[in-house]
Short mmCIF file of C-alpha atoms in Angstrom, two decimals:
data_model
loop_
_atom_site.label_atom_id
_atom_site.label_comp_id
_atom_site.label_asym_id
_atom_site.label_seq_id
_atom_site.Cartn_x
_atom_site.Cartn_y
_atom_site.Cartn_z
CA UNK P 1342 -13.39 -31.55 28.19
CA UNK P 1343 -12.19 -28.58 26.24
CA UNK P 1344 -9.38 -26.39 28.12
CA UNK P 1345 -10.88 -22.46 27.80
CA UNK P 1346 -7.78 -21.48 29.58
CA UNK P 1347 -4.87 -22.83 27.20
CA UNK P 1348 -2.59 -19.97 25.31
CA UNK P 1349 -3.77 -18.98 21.81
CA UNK P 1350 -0.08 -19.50 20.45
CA UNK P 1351 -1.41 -22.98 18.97
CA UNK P 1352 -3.79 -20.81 17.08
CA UNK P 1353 -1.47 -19.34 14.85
CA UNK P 1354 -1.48 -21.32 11.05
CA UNK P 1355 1.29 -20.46 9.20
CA UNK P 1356 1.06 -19.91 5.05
CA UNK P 1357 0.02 -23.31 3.23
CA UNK P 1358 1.35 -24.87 0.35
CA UNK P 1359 0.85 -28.57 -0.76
CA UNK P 1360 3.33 -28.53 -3.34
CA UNK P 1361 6.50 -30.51 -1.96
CA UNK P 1362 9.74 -28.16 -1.70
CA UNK P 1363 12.83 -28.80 -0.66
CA UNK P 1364 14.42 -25.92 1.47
CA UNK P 1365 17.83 -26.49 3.22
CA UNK P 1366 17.78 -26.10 6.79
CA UNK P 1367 20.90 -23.63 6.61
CA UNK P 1368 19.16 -21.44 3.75
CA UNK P 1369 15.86 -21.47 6.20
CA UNK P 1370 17.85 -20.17 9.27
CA UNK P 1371 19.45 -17.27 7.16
CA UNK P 1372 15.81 -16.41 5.87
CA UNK P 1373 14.35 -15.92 9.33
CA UNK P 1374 17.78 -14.04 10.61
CA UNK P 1375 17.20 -11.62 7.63
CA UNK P 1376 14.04 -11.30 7.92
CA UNK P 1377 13.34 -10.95 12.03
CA UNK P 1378 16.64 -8.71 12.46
CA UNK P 1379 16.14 -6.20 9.57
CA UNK P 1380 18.50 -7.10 7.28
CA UNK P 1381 15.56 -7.14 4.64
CA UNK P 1382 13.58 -3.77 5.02
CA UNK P 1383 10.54 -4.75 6.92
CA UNK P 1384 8.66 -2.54 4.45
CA UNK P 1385 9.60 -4.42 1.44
CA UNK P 1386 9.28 -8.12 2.37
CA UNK P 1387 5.75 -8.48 1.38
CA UNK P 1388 5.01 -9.18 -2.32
CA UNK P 1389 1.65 -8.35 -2.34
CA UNK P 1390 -0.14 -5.64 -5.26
CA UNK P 1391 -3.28 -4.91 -3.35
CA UNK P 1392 -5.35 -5.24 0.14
CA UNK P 1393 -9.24 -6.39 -0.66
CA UNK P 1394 -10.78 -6.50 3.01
CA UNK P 1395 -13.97 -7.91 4.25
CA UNK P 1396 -15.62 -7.62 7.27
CA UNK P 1397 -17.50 -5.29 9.61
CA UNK P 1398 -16.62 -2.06 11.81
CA UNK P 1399 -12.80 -3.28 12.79
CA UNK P 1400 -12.70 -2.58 8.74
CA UNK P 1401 -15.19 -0.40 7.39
CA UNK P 1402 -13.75 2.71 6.81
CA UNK P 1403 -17.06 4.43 5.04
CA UNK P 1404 -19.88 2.59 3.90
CA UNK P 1405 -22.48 1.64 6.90
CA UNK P 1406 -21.64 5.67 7.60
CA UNK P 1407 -23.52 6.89 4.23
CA UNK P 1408 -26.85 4.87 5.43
CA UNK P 1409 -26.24 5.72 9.40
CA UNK P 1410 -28.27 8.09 10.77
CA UNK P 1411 -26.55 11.06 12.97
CA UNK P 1412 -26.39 10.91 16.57
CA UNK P 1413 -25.36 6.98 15.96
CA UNK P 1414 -22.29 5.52 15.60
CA UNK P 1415 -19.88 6.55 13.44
CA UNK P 1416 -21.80 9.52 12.64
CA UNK P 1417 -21.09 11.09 15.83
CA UNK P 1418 -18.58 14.08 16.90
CA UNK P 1419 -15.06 12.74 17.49
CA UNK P 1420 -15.25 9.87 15.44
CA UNK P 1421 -12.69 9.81 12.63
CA UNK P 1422 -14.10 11.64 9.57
CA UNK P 1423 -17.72 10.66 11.18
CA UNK P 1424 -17.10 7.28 8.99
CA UNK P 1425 -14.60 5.25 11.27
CA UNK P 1426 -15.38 3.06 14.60
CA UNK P 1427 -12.16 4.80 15.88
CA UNK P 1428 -10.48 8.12 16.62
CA UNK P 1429 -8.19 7.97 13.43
CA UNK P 1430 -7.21 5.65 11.13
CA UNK P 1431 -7.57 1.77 10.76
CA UNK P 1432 -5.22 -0.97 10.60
CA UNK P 1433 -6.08 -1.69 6.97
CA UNK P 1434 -5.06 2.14 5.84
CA UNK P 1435 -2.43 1.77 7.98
CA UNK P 1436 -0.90 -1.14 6.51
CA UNK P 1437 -1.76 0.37 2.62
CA UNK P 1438 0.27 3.00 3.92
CA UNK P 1439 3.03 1.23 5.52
CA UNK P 1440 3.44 -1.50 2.69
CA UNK P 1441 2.82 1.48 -0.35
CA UNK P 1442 -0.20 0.48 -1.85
CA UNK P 1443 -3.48 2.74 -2.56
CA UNK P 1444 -5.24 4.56 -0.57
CA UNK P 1445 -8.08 2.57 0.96
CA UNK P 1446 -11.55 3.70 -0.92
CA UNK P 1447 -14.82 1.94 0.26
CA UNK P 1448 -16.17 -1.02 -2.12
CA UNK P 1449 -19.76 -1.84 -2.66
CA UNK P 1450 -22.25 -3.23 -4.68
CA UNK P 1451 -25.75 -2.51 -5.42
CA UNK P 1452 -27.64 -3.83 -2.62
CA UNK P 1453 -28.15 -0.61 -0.78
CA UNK P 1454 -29.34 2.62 -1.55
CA UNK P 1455 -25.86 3.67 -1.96
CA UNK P 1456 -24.01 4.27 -5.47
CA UNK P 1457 -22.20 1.30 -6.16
CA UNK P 1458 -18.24 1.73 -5.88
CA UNK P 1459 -17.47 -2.04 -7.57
CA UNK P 1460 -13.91 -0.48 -7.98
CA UNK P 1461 -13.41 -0.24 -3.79
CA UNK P 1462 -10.97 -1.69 -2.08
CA UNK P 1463 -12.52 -2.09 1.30
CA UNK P 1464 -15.81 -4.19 1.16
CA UNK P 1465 -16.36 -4.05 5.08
CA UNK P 1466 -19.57 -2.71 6.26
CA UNK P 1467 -20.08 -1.57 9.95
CA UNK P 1468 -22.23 -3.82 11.37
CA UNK P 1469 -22.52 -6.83 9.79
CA UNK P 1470 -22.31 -10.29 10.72
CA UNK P 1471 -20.51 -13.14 9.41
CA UNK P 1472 -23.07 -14.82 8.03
CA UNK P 1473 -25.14 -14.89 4.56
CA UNK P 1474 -28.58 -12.36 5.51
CA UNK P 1475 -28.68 -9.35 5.71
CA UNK P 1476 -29.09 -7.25 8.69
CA UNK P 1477 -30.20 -3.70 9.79
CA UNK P 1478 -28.37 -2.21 13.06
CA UNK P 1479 -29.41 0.32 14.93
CA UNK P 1480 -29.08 3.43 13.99
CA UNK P 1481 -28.44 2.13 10.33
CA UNK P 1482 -31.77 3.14 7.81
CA UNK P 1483 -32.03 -0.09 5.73
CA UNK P 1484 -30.66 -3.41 5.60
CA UNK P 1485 -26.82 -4.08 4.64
CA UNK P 1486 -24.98 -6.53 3.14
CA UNK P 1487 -23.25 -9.37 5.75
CA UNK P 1488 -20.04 -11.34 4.89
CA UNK P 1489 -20.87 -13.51 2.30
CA UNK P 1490 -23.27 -10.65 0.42
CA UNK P 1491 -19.60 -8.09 0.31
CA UNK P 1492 -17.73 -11.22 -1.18
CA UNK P 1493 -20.41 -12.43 -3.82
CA UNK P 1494 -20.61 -8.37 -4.22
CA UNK P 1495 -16.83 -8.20 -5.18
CA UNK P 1496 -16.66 -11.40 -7.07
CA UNK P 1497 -19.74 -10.13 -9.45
CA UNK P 1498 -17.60 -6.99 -10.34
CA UNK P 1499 -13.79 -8.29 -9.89
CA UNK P 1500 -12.00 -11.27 -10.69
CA UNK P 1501 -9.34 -12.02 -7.95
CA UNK P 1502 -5.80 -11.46 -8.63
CA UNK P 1503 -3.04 -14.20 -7.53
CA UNK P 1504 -1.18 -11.16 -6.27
CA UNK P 1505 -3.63 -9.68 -4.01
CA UNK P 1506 -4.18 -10.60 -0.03
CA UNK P 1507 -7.92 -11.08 0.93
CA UNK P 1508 -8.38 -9.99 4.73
CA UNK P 1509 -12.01 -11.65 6.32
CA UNK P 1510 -12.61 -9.81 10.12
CA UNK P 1511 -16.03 -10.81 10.72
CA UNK P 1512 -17.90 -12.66 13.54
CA UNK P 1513 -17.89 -10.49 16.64
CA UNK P 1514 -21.32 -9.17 15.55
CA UNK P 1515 -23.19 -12.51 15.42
CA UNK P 1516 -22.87 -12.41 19.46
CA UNK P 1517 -22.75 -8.73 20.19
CA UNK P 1518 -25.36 -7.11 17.64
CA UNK P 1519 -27.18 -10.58 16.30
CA UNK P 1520 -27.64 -11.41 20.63
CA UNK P 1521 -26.82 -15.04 19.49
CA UNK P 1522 -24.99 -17.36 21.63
CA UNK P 1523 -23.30 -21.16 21.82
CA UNK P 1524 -21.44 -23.09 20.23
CA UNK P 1525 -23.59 -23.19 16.97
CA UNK P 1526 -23.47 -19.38 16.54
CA UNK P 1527 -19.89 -19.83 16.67
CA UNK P 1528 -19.96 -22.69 14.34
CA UNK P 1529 -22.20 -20.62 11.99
CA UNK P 1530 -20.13 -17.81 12.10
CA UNK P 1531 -17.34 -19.59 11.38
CA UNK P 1532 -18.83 -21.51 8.06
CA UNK P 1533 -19.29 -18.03 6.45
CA UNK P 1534 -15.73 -17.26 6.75
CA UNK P 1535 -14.29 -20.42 5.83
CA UNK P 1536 -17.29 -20.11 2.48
CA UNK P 1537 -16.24 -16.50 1.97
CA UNK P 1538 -12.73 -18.29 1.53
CA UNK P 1539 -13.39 -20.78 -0.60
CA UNK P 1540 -15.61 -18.28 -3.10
CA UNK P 1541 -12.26 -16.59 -3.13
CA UNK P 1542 -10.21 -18.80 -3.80
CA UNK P 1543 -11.83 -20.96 -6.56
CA UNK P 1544 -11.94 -17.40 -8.22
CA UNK P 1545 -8.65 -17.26 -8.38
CA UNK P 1546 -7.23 -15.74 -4.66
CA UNK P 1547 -4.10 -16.91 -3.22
CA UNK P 1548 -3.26 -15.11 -0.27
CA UNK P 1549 -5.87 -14.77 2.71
CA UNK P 1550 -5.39 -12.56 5.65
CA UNK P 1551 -7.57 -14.10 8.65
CA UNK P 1552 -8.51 -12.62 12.12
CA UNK P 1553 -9.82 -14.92 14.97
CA UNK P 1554 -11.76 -12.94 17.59
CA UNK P 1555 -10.24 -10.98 20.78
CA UNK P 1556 -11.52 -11.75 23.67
CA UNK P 1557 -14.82 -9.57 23.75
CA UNK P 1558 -15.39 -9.39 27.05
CA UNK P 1559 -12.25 -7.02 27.85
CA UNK P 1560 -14.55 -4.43 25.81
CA UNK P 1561 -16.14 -1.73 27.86
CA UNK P 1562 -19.44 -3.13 27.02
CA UNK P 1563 -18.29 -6.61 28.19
CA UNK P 1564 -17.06 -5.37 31.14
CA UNK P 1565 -20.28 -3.21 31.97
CA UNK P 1566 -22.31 -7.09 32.39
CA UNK P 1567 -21.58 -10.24 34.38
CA UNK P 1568 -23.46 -12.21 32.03
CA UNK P 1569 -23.03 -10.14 29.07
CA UNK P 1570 -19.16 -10.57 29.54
CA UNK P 1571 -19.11 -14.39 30.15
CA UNK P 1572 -20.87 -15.17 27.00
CA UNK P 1573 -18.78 -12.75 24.89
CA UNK P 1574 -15.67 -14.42 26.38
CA UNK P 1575 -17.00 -17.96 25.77
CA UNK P 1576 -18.50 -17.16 22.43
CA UNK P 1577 -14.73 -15.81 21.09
CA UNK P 1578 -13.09 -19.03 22.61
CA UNK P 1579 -15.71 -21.25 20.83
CA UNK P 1580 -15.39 -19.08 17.36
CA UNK P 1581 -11.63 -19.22 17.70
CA UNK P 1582 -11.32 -22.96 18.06
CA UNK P 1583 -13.79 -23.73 15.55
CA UNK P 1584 -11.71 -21.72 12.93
CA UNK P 1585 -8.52 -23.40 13.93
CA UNK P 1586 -9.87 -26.42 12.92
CA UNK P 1587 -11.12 -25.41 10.16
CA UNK P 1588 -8.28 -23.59 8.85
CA UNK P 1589 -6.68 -27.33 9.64
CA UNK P 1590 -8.75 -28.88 7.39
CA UNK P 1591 -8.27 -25.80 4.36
CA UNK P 1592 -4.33 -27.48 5.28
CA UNK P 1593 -4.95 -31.03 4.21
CA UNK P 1594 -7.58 -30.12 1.27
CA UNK P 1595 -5.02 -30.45 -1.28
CA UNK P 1596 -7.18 -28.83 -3.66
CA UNK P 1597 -7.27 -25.69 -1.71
CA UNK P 1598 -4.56 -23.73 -2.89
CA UNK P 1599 -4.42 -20.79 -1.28
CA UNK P 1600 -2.00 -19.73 2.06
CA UNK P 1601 -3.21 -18.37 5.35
CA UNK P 1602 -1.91 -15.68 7.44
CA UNK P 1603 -3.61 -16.01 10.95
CA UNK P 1604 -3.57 -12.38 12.54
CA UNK P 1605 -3.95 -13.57 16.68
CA UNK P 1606 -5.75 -10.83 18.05
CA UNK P 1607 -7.13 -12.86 21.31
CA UNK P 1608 -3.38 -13.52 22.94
CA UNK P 1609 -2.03 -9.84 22.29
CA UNK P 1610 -4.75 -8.25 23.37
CA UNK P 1611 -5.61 -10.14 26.15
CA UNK P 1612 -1.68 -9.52 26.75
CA UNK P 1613 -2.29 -6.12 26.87
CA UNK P 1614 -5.40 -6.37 29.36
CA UNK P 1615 -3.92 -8.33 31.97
CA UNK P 1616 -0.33 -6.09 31.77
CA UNK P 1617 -2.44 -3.19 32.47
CA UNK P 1618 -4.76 -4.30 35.15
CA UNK P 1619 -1.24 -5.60 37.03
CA UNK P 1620 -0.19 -1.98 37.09
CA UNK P 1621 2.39 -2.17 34.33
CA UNK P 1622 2.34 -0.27 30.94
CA UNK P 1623 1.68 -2.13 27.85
CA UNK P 1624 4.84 -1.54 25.63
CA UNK P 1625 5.30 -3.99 22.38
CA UNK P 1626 8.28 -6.07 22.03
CA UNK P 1627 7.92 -6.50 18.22
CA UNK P 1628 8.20 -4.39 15.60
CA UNK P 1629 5.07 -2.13 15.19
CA UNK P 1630 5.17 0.79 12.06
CA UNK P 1631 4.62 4.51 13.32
CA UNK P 1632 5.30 6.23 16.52
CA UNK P 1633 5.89 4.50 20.14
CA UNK P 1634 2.92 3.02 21.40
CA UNK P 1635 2.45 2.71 25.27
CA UNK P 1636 -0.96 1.69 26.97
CA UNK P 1637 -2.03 2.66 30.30
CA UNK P 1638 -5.73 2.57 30.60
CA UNK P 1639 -7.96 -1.08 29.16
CA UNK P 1640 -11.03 -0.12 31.39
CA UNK P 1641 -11.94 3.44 29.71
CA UNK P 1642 -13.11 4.93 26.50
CA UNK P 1643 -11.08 7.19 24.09
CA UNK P 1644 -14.20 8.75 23.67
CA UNK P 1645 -15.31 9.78 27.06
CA UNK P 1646 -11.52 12.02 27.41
CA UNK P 1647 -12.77 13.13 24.00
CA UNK P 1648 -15.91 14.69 25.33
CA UNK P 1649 -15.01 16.27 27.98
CA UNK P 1650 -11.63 17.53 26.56
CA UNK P 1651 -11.92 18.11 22.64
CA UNK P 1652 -8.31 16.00 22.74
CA UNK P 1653 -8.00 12.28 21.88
CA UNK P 1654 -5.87 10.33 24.34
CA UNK P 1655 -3.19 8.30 22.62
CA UNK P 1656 -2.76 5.65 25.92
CA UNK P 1657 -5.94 4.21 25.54
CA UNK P 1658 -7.23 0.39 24.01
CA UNK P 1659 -10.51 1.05 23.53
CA UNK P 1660 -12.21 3.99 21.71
CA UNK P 1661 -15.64 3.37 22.52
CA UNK P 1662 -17.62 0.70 24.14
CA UNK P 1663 -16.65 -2.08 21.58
CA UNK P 1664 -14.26 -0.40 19.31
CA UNK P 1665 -10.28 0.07 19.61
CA UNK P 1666 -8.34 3.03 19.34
CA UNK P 1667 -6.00 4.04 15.93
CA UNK P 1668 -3.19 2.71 18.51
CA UNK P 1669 -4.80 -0.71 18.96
CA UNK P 1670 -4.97 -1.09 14.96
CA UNK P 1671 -1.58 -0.23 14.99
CA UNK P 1672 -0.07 -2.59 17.37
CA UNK P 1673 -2.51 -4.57 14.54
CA UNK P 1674 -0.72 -3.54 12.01
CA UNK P 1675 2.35 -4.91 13.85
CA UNK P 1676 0.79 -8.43 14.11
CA UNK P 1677 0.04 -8.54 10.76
CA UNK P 1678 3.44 -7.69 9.99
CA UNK P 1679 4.39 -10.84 11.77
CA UNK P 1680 2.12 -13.04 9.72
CA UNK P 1681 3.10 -11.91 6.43
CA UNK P 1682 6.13 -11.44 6.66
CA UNK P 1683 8.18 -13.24 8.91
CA UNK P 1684 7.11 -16.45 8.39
CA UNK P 1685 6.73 -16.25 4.13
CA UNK P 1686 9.75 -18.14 3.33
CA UNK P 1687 8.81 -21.06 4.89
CA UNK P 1688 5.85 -23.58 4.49
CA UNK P 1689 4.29 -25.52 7.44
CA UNK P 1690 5.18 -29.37 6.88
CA UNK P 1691 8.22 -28.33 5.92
CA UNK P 1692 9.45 -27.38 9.42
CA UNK P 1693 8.90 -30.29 11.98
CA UNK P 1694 6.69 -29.48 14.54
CA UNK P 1695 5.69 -26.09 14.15
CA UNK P 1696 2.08 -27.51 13.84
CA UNK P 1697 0.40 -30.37 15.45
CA UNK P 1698 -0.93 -32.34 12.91
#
């Protein structure tokens, strides 16, 4: 019987490797001093040249926007340029930002209306699913490209660069928009991540950036159903233990060559949730780039204060009824810091057991 209720901290996979190395134990513990008590500039410790993002709205940062019709989301008054799922901007611009790379531009083929922008950096579209269709949400005017379609899209007018991280957020919309549910949605969602991946990396990608799900039925909209909530919850459970294993298998596929950089969005925000709903404020207790963050309020939307105000509240984890606030992709931001960065000078089987085999 599967345990639902275990911690997600056996989710995490650390970067992979299957080339042997040899790494003295001393050198390793100086490494992780440096790196998790600032000796080495937080800012600087990546290696990366570029950011190439896939997913849907957690990402998109204009496309589904130029096909969305107004009066639907993003294309709405206090939404962030009318082209974000948020009040400002998104953990991918704020990590370009933090780690000095360019500024995030949209990416896109030519399977929409839209000019193609093959020179993009962010292939993410706002409502798609992780799968290989195509789908049309509401408020959207035509069909638009799902995970697999941005990927082939990029790979047909780029040729991946060994110095470049690949970041896949994709899934949540196969329950919430596709109104699929069980353990084969989860499975299918899954399969076009783990593809997506492998597309990647037989192009030439090295470094992948990988979200599992939060648990979707903190979001407003979860919250607003019984039903509607349980599924979401069980559906993010089921997608996030399929992907662990699968990311366990990428491990021992020893012609897989890229690493993996598992961004754990279920345990911190869930973190956050039950912190605030026991009357405390949410503070972080890692390092997260930009000014303090401090959440007070997991029930609300952002955008209600926003309405009846013309001010954006800067307490709050949820923007609107599914999305989170510029401070939620922040604290991001501060978890992917943590992936990357922390843990880069050290392989998994090279460190006895940080990962059950």
């Amino acid at each position: 019987m599967m345990n639902f209720d275990r911690s997600m901290d056996d989710f995490f996979y650390f970067p992979l490797n299957k080339e042997k190395k040899s790494l003295n134990n001393i050198g390793l513990i100086i490494m992780m001093s440096l790196l998790f008590f600032g000796v080495i500039p937080r800012g600087q410790a990546h290696s990366f040249n570029e950011i190439i993002s896939f997913g849907d709205s957690l990402t998109d940062i204009g496309n589904v926007s130029g096909l969305t019709q107004e009066g639907s989301s993003p294309v709405i008054d206090g939404y962030y340029k009318e082209t974000h799922f948020c009040d400002n901007v998104l953990w991918v611009e704020q990590l370009a930002e933090y780690w000095e790379l360019p500024t995030r531009t949209p990416g896109r083929g030519g399977t929409t209306s839209l000019s193609p922008q093959p020179l993009g950096n962010t292939w993410a579209w706002g409502g798609s699913e992780a799968s290989d269709s195509a789908i049309q949400p509401p408020g959207v005017t035509e069909l638009i490209p799902n995970l697999l379609t941005e990927v082939s899209e990029y790979l047909n007018h780029n040729e991946p660069n060994n110095s470049t991280l690949f970041a896949i957020w994709s899934g949540a919309n196969n329950l919430l928009e596709g109104r699929k549910f069980g353990p084969l949605a989860a499975i299918d969602a899954v399969n076009a991540v783990t593809q997506s991946m492998i597309d990647l990396e037989q192009r030439g990608a090295r470094h992948f950036l990988i979200f599992n799900l939060p648990k979707l039925g903190d979001t407003p909209k979860g919250q607003s159903d019984i039903w509607v909530r349980d599924a979401a919850d069980i559906y993010s459970l089921l997608y996030n233990i399929e992907l662990k294993e699968q990311l366990r298998k990428f491990r021992r596929d020893r012609n897989f060559k890229g690493r993996i950089y598992l961004v754990d969005t279920y345990t911190k925000l869930k973190l956050i949730v039950d912190t605030v709903n026991s009357g405390e404020t949410y503070t972080p207790t890692f390092f997260v780039p930009g000014p303090p963050v401090s959440i007070t309020n997991v029930r609300g939307m952002a955008l209600d204060v926003f309405n009846e105000t013309g001010t954006y509240p800067n307490n709050y984890l949820f923007w609107d009824d599914l999305h989170p606030t510029t401070v939620t992709h922040q604290i991001i931001v501060g978890l992917i810091l943590q992936a990357t960065q922390a843990r880069r000078a050290m392989l998994p089987h090279e460190i006895p057991g940080l990962l059950s085999p």
